Amino acid sequence: MHTATRNWLGRLVTGLLLGLIAVSFAVWGVGDIFRGFGQSTVAKIGSTEIGVEQFRQNYNDRLQQLIRQVGRPIPPDQARALGLPRQMLGQMLAEAAVDENVRTLRLNLPNEVIADRIRNDPSFRGITGQFDRARFEAIIRQAGYTEGRYVAEQRKQLLRQQIVRALVSDLAPPAVTVDAQNRYLNELRSLDYIVLGPEQAGDIPEPTPEQLTKYFDERKTLFRAPEFRKADLIVLSPDEVTKTIEVSDADAKKVYDADPTRYTTPERREVQQIVFPNEDDARAAAQKLTQGTTFEQLASERGLKDGDFNLGLVSKSQILDPAIADAAFSLKSGQVSEPVKGRFGTALVRVGKVEAEVKRDMSEVMAEIKRDLANERARREVRTLFDKMEDERISGGSIADLAKKLNLPVRTIDAIDRAGRGPDGNPVADLPAGANLPSAIFASEPGVENDPIQLPNGAGYVWFEVLSVTPSRERPLDEVRDRVVERWRNDQVVEKLKEKAKEAVEKLKVSSISETAAAFNTKPQFIASLRRDRTQGNFPANALEAVFQTPKDSAGSSEGDEPTQWIVFRVTGVTVPPVAPGSPEARRLEGNLTNAYSEDLIAQYITSIQNDLGATINEAALNQVIGGTTN
């Protein structure tokens, strides 16, 4: 069933077509499919052509969405590397293919069905909760639609949905498949095991000069110095700007005096209430309280659980019913009110613990107010400085020159590689979080002006300039001797541990875990209820696959989370939790399988109609839009 998904177009479209069931065309900014018909085309399927301008609009809209999501520019070459152009073209061809099939089958829908869909769309409801034509017209106009075009697109979506539902609506996975899925996902295993490490490998003698030279010569690329780049950067963020802002005591006092209640924690009380349908029932219950019945017993008689009558520790404003609030905050701790007529009936109210109002004076909150004021001013200053920086960039000049003009700190990174490390192999410290600065630096060149990088969540901006490039080079043995010796030694340890693991497996087949551990100078360890998809404690995740491929009561081994660690184990128990038909877990498993089957069927359907209609792509026109080269 997976064969159909090998076609690249079908593979791209599988999830996208399913998304058409719930996602409006307006989200993608789809243009009129007839615009540009008969002109130069990017692709054609059946009688439908996808014009250059149509594809350009769709592609640019999608690219802008991604840029907003990641918070930084996406260069054209990176977009091509991510496959974005062909993903978009795949979606458009899939939509066109289904539309062609709809026309071939002569499917249609009454206008009233389309009207009902639009009237029932929550996006178009006004303050009354009903369809609001003015709101409808404003929203579709903002999305670039006329009413006629929007109605036509809704019709297409509904017709596509009908085809998809016809394909997948009656799918149900066989019970044996659900059982197999349950076994794979939920099987639990118990095991005894030992860990073999460098200690078990024994002494490793120093390599001879000849051994080390031969080892290095065979692996020179592993020790090659990466390309490094030198760059200047300016980080403009509220956190950095806040450090330069001073807030006076007078300004802080103005904020405090403007709203002292902001710095006051109101009185809070533990409040319980029992609501009765009428006043007579409430008075009868109050009488019972005077005769020894507890408040909890009254609640229990009415079938109330603790959460049904206990409001918790609340302030007066948190109680929705004003009458109940007034009663609760007029009682002393431990008192029960007379019957209170509230919004939802007549209630008895009891108060437990009382926490008095706490008002913090100016001296207690001075630092907090100053910090908030500084942060607020810093956010405004960042916006102002950003505009000034962009204005200055128009006149040219280096990052350092611009920083000097605007009195901004500039940081020079003398050397950074693609992984964000310096020449010492350690990460370059204090790079702005979320900027992916190494990738941006290596996507640029010396002398190139770069767009600023916007940091996530409004955290500021980064401007950078590549100053120079130090090419990658081969390092001589003397420069990396310590690293070569360390790697050689680790390789020797790995080879010895592989042999030790084989010996330990054979030992474990005929001995207990304690005897095996003692023979290899390590400690026995035990795990119960180990799952395939997660580890426990210090047990290495890399060994899970081997554990679940080993039969019960058999021994096995696996490399650990690093090459110098090996795990030798024996599976002592295998348990598969039963899944009752109709249970939540059974429904979850069935739903996952149904989704997988549905995706495969839709992929086959898309591939089939594409093959029947014949999809062609004009690579020259495609690259005209995305700025690539014709392959």
XYZ file of C-alpha atoms in Angstrom:
631
model
C 0.000 0.000 0.000
C 2.958 2.306 0.533
C 4.124 1.896 -3.067
C 1.979 4.773 -4.254
C 3.655 7.226 -1.920
C 6.966 6.780 -3.708
C 5.833 9.241 -6.332
C 7.215 12.546 -5.043
C 4.109 14.482 -5.931
C 1.812 12.012 -4.240
C 4.033 11.994 -1.187
C 3.891 15.779 -0.867
C 0.156 15.929 -1.416
C -0.993 13.188 0.968
C -1.158 15.338 4.081
C -2.075 18.491 2.211
C -5.248 17.038 0.672
C -6.366 15.722 4.055
C -5.856 19.248 5.347
C -8.316 20.586 2.790
C -11.096 19.055 4.888
C -10.500 21.544 7.671
C -8.307 24.327 6.315
C -9.811 27.207 4.353
C -8.267 28.124 1.006
C -7.983 31.656 2.311
C -5.277 30.494 4.733
C -2.988 29.766 1.813
C -3.847 32.977 -0.063
C -4.865 31.017 -3.153
C -5.300 33.184 -6.258
C -7.898 32.829 -8.967
C -7.079 29.560 -10.740
C -8.169 31.043 -14.050
C -5.857 34.039 -13.912
C -3.055 33.628 -16.452
C -4.762 30.703 -18.191
C -3.246 30.237 -21.617
C -0.189 32.347 -20.776
C 3.204 30.966 -19.725
C 2.590 28.179 -17.258
C 4.526 26.568 -14.420
C 2.630 23.275 -14.628
C -0.307 21.650 -16.334
C -2.511 18.723 -15.365
C -5.352 17.645 -17.601
C -6.870 20.813 -18.993
C -5.828 22.945 -15.997
C -2.808 25.218 -16.275
C -1.034 26.782 -13.284
C 0.202 30.180 -14.436
C 3.455 31.854 -13.457
C 1.734 34.692 -11.603
C -0.673 32.319 -9.876
C 2.179 30.169 -8.610
C 4.280 33.213 -7.661
C 1.465 34.564 -5.486
C 0.884 31.233 -3.756
C 4.588 30.614 -3.247
C 5.338 34.085 -1.889
C 2.357 33.941 0.485
C 3.518 30.592 1.853
C 7.110 31.814 2.174
C 5.982 34.893 4.116
C 4.009 32.654 6.488
C 7.139 30.641 7.229
C 9.245 33.767 7.695
C 6.755 35.036 10.283
C 6.833 31.662 12.042
C 10.640 31.375 12.294
C 11.164 35.098 12.904
C 13.958 35.592 10.370
C 14.439 35.870 6.606
C 14.581 32.694 4.529
C 16.956 33.212 1.574
C 15.802 31.802 -1.796
C 18.505 29.125 -1.821
C 17.452 27.929 1.637
C 13.805 27.817 0.573
C 14.798 25.681 -2.408
C 16.891 23.421 -0.170
C 13.851 22.905 2.075
C 11.808 21.931 -0.969
C 9.249 24.700 -0.434
C 8.654 25.478 -4.144
C 7.869 21.887 -5.035
C 5.747 21.407 -1.926
C 3.592 24.339 -2.986
C 3.451 23.157 -6.587
C 2.559 19.669 -5.347
C -0.360 21.051 -3.378
C -1.630 23.083 -6.329
C -1.359 20.139 -8.741
C -3.189 17.865 -6.277
C -6.014 20.375 -5.915
C -6.234 20.776 -9.696
C -6.226 16.989 -10.210
C -9.119 16.484 -7.796
C -11.035 19.354 -9.396
C -10.548 17.735 -12.826
C -11.861 14.451 -11.426
C -14.873 16.262 -9.944
C -15.699 17.686 -13.358
C -15.247 14.284 -15.033
C -17.666 12.702 -12.547
C -20.061 15.658 -13.039
C -20.373 16.194 -9.305
C -22.084 19.303 -8.003
C -23.787 20.719 -4.921
C -26.952 22.812 -4.527
C -26.359 26.488 -3.819
C -28.210 26.138 -0.514
C -25.547 23.704 0.775
C -22.822 26.262 0.095
C -24.897 29.011 1.678
C -25.445 26.889 4.816
C -21.710 26.265 5.103
C -20.952 29.979 4.952
C -23.798 30.961 7.313
C -22.623 28.374 9.880
C -18.945 29.386 9.754
C -18.104 30.804 13.241
C -15.691 33.268 11.611
C -18.635 35.145 10.125
C -20.763 35.426 13.268
C -21.371 38.823 14.818
C -21.870 39.786 18.446
C -25.348 38.216 18.412
C -23.855 34.826 17.508
C -25.640 34.887 14.147
C -24.281 35.259 10.611
C -23.196 38.853 10.012
C -23.070 39.812 6.324
C -20.990 42.917 6.932
C -18.401 40.868 8.833
C -18.444 38.212 6.102
C -17.809 40.772 3.366
C -15.034 42.483 5.339
C -13.190 39.218 6.063
C -13.259 37.843 2.518
C -12.340 41.262 1.101
C -9.307 41.392 3.389
C -8.316 37.913 2.146
C -8.515 39.143 -1.460
C -11.794 37.497 -2.463
C -14.960 38.688 -4.141
C -18.126 37.015 -2.909
C -18.424 35.048 -6.143
C -14.863 33.757 -5.959
C -15.207 32.824 -2.296
C -18.432 30.899 -2.937
C -16.761 29.090 -5.848
C -13.822 28.087 -3.633
C -16.172 26.789 -0.924
C -17.943 24.675 -3.522
C -14.613 23.177 -4.628
C -13.626 22.381 -1.041
C -16.908 20.645 -0.279
C -16.720 18.577 -3.466
C -13.147 17.536 -2.649
C -14.252 16.573 0.846
C -17.021 14.399 -0.561
C -14.525 12.451 -2.667
C -12.125 12.029 0.238
C -14.898 10.896 2.572
C -16.156 8.420 -0.010
C -12.674 6.917 -0.103
C -12.044 6.622 3.630
C -15.350 6.862 5.521
C -15.864 3.095 6.020
C -12.266 2.165 6.821
C -11.850 0.000 9.912
C -8.618 -1.806 10.839
C -8.890 -5.578 11.442
C -8.722 -6.727 15.055
C -5.488 -8.633 14.365
C -3.849 -5.371 13.187
C -5.012 -3.525 16.306
C -3.579 -6.359 18.405
C -0.244 -6.180 16.557
C -0.142 -2.413 16.984
C -0.882 -2.776 20.686
C 1.879 -5.368 21.058
C 4.369 -3.123 19.298
C 3.479 0.067 21.200
C 2.614 -1.219 24.668
C 4.649 -4.386 25.213
C 6.580 -4.328 28.498
C 9.841 -6.151 29.127
C 11.843 -6.984 32.228
C 15.551 -7.699 32.089
C 18.772 -8.239 33.996
C 21.797 -6.444 32.631
C 25.361 -5.268 33.176
C 27.208 -2.273 31.771
C 30.690 -2.689 30.296
C 32.868 0.409 30.040
C 36.525 1.424 29.734
C 37.269 -0.234 33.107
C 36.276 -3.622 31.691
C 38.404 -3.075 28.569
C 41.557 -3.214 30.678
C 44.813 -1.341 30.166
C 45.403 0.183 26.751
C 49.105 0.715 26.021
C 50.293 3.973 24.469
C 50.403 3.857 20.670
C 53.788 3.665 19.028
C 54.781 6.607 16.782
C 54.262 4.379 13.760
C 50.774 3.313 14.911
C 49.758 6.893 15.626
C 51.041 8.233 12.295
C 49.299 5.470 10.346
C 46.063 6.011 12.307
C 46.178 9.765 11.665
C 46.986 9.444 7.966
C 43.963 7.179 7.461
C 41.636 9.650 9.221
C 42.973 13.111 8.412
C 39.518 14.423 7.499
C 38.312 13.752 11.064
C 40.886 16.195 12.424
C 40.612 18.820 9.698
C 40.110 22.396 10.897
C 36.650 23.633 9.838
C 36.053 26.898 8.046
C 35.900 29.783 10.494
C 34.404 33.211 10.009
C 34.955 36.502 11.743
C 31.886 38.673 12.215
C 30.644 41.849 13.875
C 27.187 41.908 15.368
C 24.863 44.301 17.125
C 22.254 42.788 19.420
C 19.352 45.116 20.115
C 17.012 43.679 22.719
C 14.864 45.015 25.568
C 17.052 43.122 28.042
C 20.194 44.864 26.782
C 18.572 48.294 26.532
C 17.053 47.960 30.017
C 20.579 47.950 31.470
C 21.082 51.511 30.172
C 17.796 52.933 31.480
C 17.510 54.599 34.884
C 14.101 55.140 36.479
C 13.804 57.819 39.139
C 12.091 57.358 42.494
C 9.639 60.101 41.503
C 8.563 58.204 38.369
C 8.114 55.014 40.355
C 6.046 56.871 42.988
C 3.734 58.239 40.264
C 2.999 54.689 39.133
C 2.384 53.554 42.708
C 0.091 56.462 43.565
C -1.893 56.040 40.324
C -3.103 52.553 41.324
C -2.155 51.434 44.866
C -4.600 48.499 44.653
C -2.294 46.902 42.092
C 0.124 46.241 44.933
C -2.495 44.988 47.364
C -3.391 41.336 47.878
C -7.096 41.337 48.775
C -8.553 39.493 51.726
C -9.215 35.827 50.906
C -11.515 33.341 52.598
C -12.217 29.632 52.425
C -15.844 29.577 51.312
C -18.326 26.725 51.085
C -21.912 26.981 49.861
C -24.854 24.605 49.535
C -27.572 25.810 47.163
C -31.212 24.816 47.745
C -34.144 25.101 45.310
C -36.163 27.267 47.716
C -35.930 29.154 51.005
C -37.935 26.570 52.986
C -35.441 23.797 52.181
C -32.580 26.089 53.120
C -34.159 26.965 56.492
C -34.832 23.297 57.201
C -31.172 22.535 56.523
C -30.086 25.431 58.760
C -32.242 23.944 61.543
C -30.416 20.614 61.143
C -27.117 22.395 61.678
C -28.338 23.662 65.058
C -29.194 20.056 65.971
C -25.678 18.701 65.362
C -25.626 17.885 61.650
C -22.353 18.998 60.088
C -22.054 21.120 56.945
C -20.345 18.186 55.187
C -23.214 15.842 56.132
C -25.704 18.310 54.658
C -23.710 18.362 51.411
C -23.528 14.574 51.338
C -27.316 14.280 51.832
C -27.739 16.354 48.669
C -25.284 14.168 46.724
C -22.607 16.845 46.550
C -18.906 16.068 46.352
C -16.274 18.352 47.885
C -15.673 20.143 44.591
C -19.414 20.820 44.211
C -19.777 22.974 47.320
C -16.231 24.048 48.215
C -15.222 27.295 46.437
C -11.712 27.169 47.910
C -9.646 30.120 49.135
C -11.066 33.070 47.180
C -11.238 36.857 47.205
C -14.599 38.624 47.210
C -14.304 39.566 43.535
C -13.812 35.913 42.591
C -17.290 34.948 43.799
C -19.660 35.412 40.873
C -22.857 35.862 42.898
C -22.806 39.264 44.721
C -25.236 38.121 47.418
C -23.079 35.082 48.244
C -19.958 37.255 48.197
C -21.470 39.790 50.619
C -22.594 37.035 52.983
C -19.249 35.200 52.907
C -17.273 38.351 53.668
C -19.537 39.397 56.545
C -19.092 36.161 58.508
C -16.404 35.258 61.001
C -14.240 32.195 60.533
C -16.261 29.037 61.246
C -19.656 30.722 60.989
C -22.567 29.606 58.765
C -24.888 32.217 57.260
C -28.637 32.464 57.371
C -30.305 31.430 54.077
C -29.058 33.774 51.330
C -31.097 34.406 48.165
C -28.625 34.250 45.313
C -28.738 34.048 41.541
C -28.988 30.275 41.419
C -31.159 29.585 44.445
C -31.130 30.015 48.201
C -27.831 29.062 49.808
C -26.187 28.414 53.132
C -22.650 29.782 53.254
C -19.851 28.762 55.594
C -16.466 30.464 56.023
C -13.296 28.653 57.050
C -9.802 30.140 57.121
C -9.484 33.910 56.612
C -6.389 35.551 55.136
C -6.279 39.299 55.795
C -5.628 41.881 53.087
C -1.933 42.550 52.533
C -0.926 45.972 51.247
C 2.684 46.408 50.191
C 4.027 49.883 50.819
C 6.125 51.888 48.390
C 9.468 50.703 49.743
C 8.539 47.053 49.187
C 7.589 47.440 45.544
C 9.996 50.206 44.463
C 12.409 47.783 42.728
C 9.562 45.943 40.996
C 7.999 49.166 39.664
C 11.354 50.456 38.429
C 12.035 47.168 36.653
C 8.620 47.213 34.946
C 9.028 50.860 33.907
C 12.516 50.181 32.551
C 11.252 47.189 30.556
C 8.374 49.226 29.109
C 10.686 52.071 28.112
C 13.224 49.594 26.715
C 10.620 48.054 24.382
C 9.786 51.513 23.010
C 13.470 52.383 22.706
C 14.194 49.165 20.802
C 11.583 50.087 18.205
C 13.027 53.611 17.907
C 16.603 52.341 17.622
C 15.551 49.748 15.043
C 14.106 52.479 12.829
C 17.222 54.623 13.263
C 19.469 51.687 12.475
C 17.580 50.859 9.288
C 17.619 54.522 8.234
C 21.389 54.704 8.740
C 21.947 51.504 6.753
C 20.576 53.230 3.655
C 23.659 55.463 3.570
C 25.960 52.429 3.798
C 28.842 51.793 6.153
C 29.973 48.859 8.251
C 28.185 47.492 11.293
C 30.932 48.990 13.458
C 30.442 52.432 11.879
C 26.687 52.311 12.381
C 27.092 51.208 15.999
C 29.406 54.151 16.646
C 26.933 56.637 15.129
C 24.060 55.354 17.288
C 26.160 54.681 20.386
C 25.339 50.959 20.302
C 27.717 48.240 21.523
C 29.226 46.091 18.781
C 30.567 42.611 19.431
C 33.272 41.005 17.316
C 33.342 37.221 17.082
C 36.894 36.423 16.007
C 36.164 32.884 14.836
C 33.018 30.764 14.632
C 32.318 27.588 12.637
C 29.064 26.296 11.172
C 28.239 24.499 14.412
C 28.667 27.681 16.474
C 31.990 26.565 17.968
C 35.226 28.448 18.320
C 38.770 27.215 17.507
C 38.922 25.520 20.940
C 35.977 23.298 19.999
C 33.647 24.850 22.575
C 30.417 26.712 21.717
C 30.879 30.456 21.265
C 29.421 31.972 24.420
C 26.411 34.267 24.712
C 25.053 34.047 21.181
C 21.511 35.496 21.007
C 18.985 32.731 21.612
C 16.755 31.760 18.717
C 18.729 33.670 16.061
C 20.469 30.653 14.467
C 23.347 33.055 13.955
C 25.978 30.536 12.690
C 23.720 29.518 9.792
C 23.075 33.167 8.901
C 26.789 34.008 9.031
C 27.675 31.079 6.773
C 24.896 32.014 4.335
C 26.552 35.412 3.840
C 29.926 36.613 2.604
C 32.321 39.466 3.465
C 31.067 42.793 2.126
C 27.438 41.631 1.861
C 24.773 43.691 3.626
C 22.431 41.380 5.548
C 18.873 41.886 6.702
C 18.462 42.014 10.485
C 17.409 38.831 12.247
C 14.265 39.213 14.348
C 14.515 37.295 17.605
C 11.570 35.097 18.679
C 8.746 36.463 20.842
C 9.653 40.100 20.232
C 13.000 39.700 21.976
C 14.770 42.139 19.665
C 16.974 42.202 16.566
C 20.457 41.182 15.471
C 22.481 42.859 12.738
C 25.635 41.087 11.569
C 28.431 41.494 9.059
C 30.944 38.865 7.955
C 34.430 40.426 8.139
C 36.634 37.587 6.904
C 36.751 33.867 6.106
C 39.404 31.416 7.244
C 39.153 28.403 4.911
C 39.071 24.850 6.147
C 42.531 23.260 6.273
C 44.316 20.063 7.128
C 45.912 20.074 10.546
C 49.343 18.466 11.046
C 49.614 15.633 13.535
C 51.572 17.737 16.029
C 48.688 20.232 16.245
C 46.080 17.595 17.131
C 48.232 14.888 18.710
C 46.248 14.770 21.978
C 42.941 14.399 20.116
C 44.373 11.694 17.853
C 45.707 9.741 20.838
C 42.351 10.047 22.621
C 40.430 8.824 19.579
C 42.891 5.982 18.984
C 42.540 4.911 22.602
C 38.717 5.027 22.405
C 38.788 2.893 19.263
C 40.935 0.341 21.081
C 38.486 0.355 24.000
C 35.557 -0.173 21.605
C 37.197 -3.179 19.965
C 38.018 -4.756 23.299
C 34.495 -4.107 24.637
C 32.938 -5.806 21.603
C 34.908 -8.952 22.446
C 34.121 -8.632 26.161
C 30.405 -8.255 25.339
C 30.469 -11.477 23.298
C 32.135 -13.259 26.222
C 29.622 -11.817 28.686
C 26.653 -12.936 26.547
C 27.980 -16.497 26.496
C 28.574 -16.353 30.258
C 25.051 -15.044 30.889
C 23.517 -17.896 28.892
C 24.719 -20.398 31.523
C 25.093 -18.230 34.658
C 23.102 -15.832 36.800
C 23.357 -12.088 36.335
C 25.220 -11.806 39.650
C 27.836 -14.363 38.594
C 28.252 -12.681 35.220
C 28.629 -9.250 36.818
C 31.266 -10.564 39.219
C 33.198 -12.195 36.363
C 33.454 -8.847 34.581
C 34.006 -6.685 37.658
C 30.754 -4.741 37.390
C 27.421 -4.714 39.195
C 24.182 -6.503 38.301
C 21.230 -4.282 37.413
C 17.519 -4.921 36.892
C 14.639 -3.237 35.060
C 10.914 -4.046 35.078
C 8.247 -2.762 32.684
C 10.615 -1.323 30.073
C 8.809 0.147 27.045
C 9.970 0.245 23.455
C 9.527 4.006 23.130
C 11.152 5.197 26.359
C 13.980 4.275 28.664
C 14.260 4.081 32.436
C 16.910 5.497 34.724
C 20.369 5.234 33.194
C 19.495 2.470 30.751
C 20.713 3.669 27.316
C 18.083 4.393 24.684
C 20.356 2.922 21.989
C 19.922 -0.536 23.515
C 16.102 -0.573 23.392
C 15.879 -1.976 19.862
C 18.141 -4.919 20.714
C 16.151 -5.635 23.888
C 12.859 -5.827 21.987
C 14.350 -8.035 19.280
C 15.586 -10.591 21.800
C 13.257 -13.482 22.795
C 12.282 -14.071 26.409
C 14.938 -15.873 28.491
C 17.595 -15.128 25.853
C 20.713 -12.986 26.236
C 21.897 -10.204 23.968
C 24.133 -7.159 23.791
C 24.109 -3.661 22.349
C 26.260 -0.589 22.140
C 25.170 1.984 24.713
C 24.685 5.700 24.258
C 28.359 6.056 23.375
C 30.829 3.695 21.656
C 32.807 3.073 24.850
C 29.744 1.586 26.590
C 28.196 -1.831 25.961
C 25.133 -3.393 27.544
C 24.799 -7.142 28.073
C 21.296 -8.251 29.071
C 18.885 -11.143 29.476
C 15.152 -10.673 28.857
C 13.381 -12.154 31.889
C 9.772 -11.191 31.166
C 7.476 -10.106 28.343
C 4.014 -8.669 29.045
C 1.456 -7.283 26.611
C -1.301 -5.301 28.376
C -4.687 -6.435 27.038
C -6.842 -3.921 25.180
C -10.562 -4.239 25.744
C -12.692 -3.623 22.645
C -14.253 -0.171 22.832
C -11.822 1.074 25.475
C -10.120 4.475 25.066
C -6.829 2.738 24.224
C -8.528 0.545 21.597
C -10.133 3.618 20.039
C -6.782 5.420 19.999
C -5.063 2.491 18.262
C -7.907 2.101 15.770
C -7.840 5.834 15.050
C -4.092 5.826 14.368
C -4.400 2.861 12.007
C -7.416 4.352 10.246
C -5.493 7.584 9.649
C -2.552 5.649 8.219
C -4.831 3.628 5.909
C -6.604 6.817 4.859
C -3.357 8.543 3.937
C -2.283 5.568 1.840
C -5.609 5.401 -0.001
C -5.632 9.109 -0.709
C -2.022 8.919 -1.927
C -2.998 6.129 -4.312
C -6.036 8.077 -5.499
C -3.984 11.232 -6.147
C -1.277 9.271 -7.955
C -3.841 7.457 -10.082
C -5.644 10.559 -11.305
C -2.354 12.360 -11.880
C -1.156 9.479 -14.038
C -4.452 9.430 -15.958
C -4.474 13.202 -16.501
C -0.770 13.607 -17.123
C 1.002 16.217 -14.964
C 3.817 18.234 -16.550
C 6.104 20.844 -15.000
C 7.785 23.682 -16.860
C 11.113 23.799 -15.049
C 12.193 27.027 -16.757
C 9.044 28.841 -15.645
C 9.305 27.333 -12.159
C 12.868 28.584 -11.770
C 11.818 31.965 -13.134
C 9.669 32.301 -10.004
C 12.014 30.783 -7.410
C 15.306 32.066 -8.825
C 16.958 28.668 -9.299
C 18.646 27.002 -12.243
C 16.996 24.633 -14.671
C 17.753 21.026 -13.910
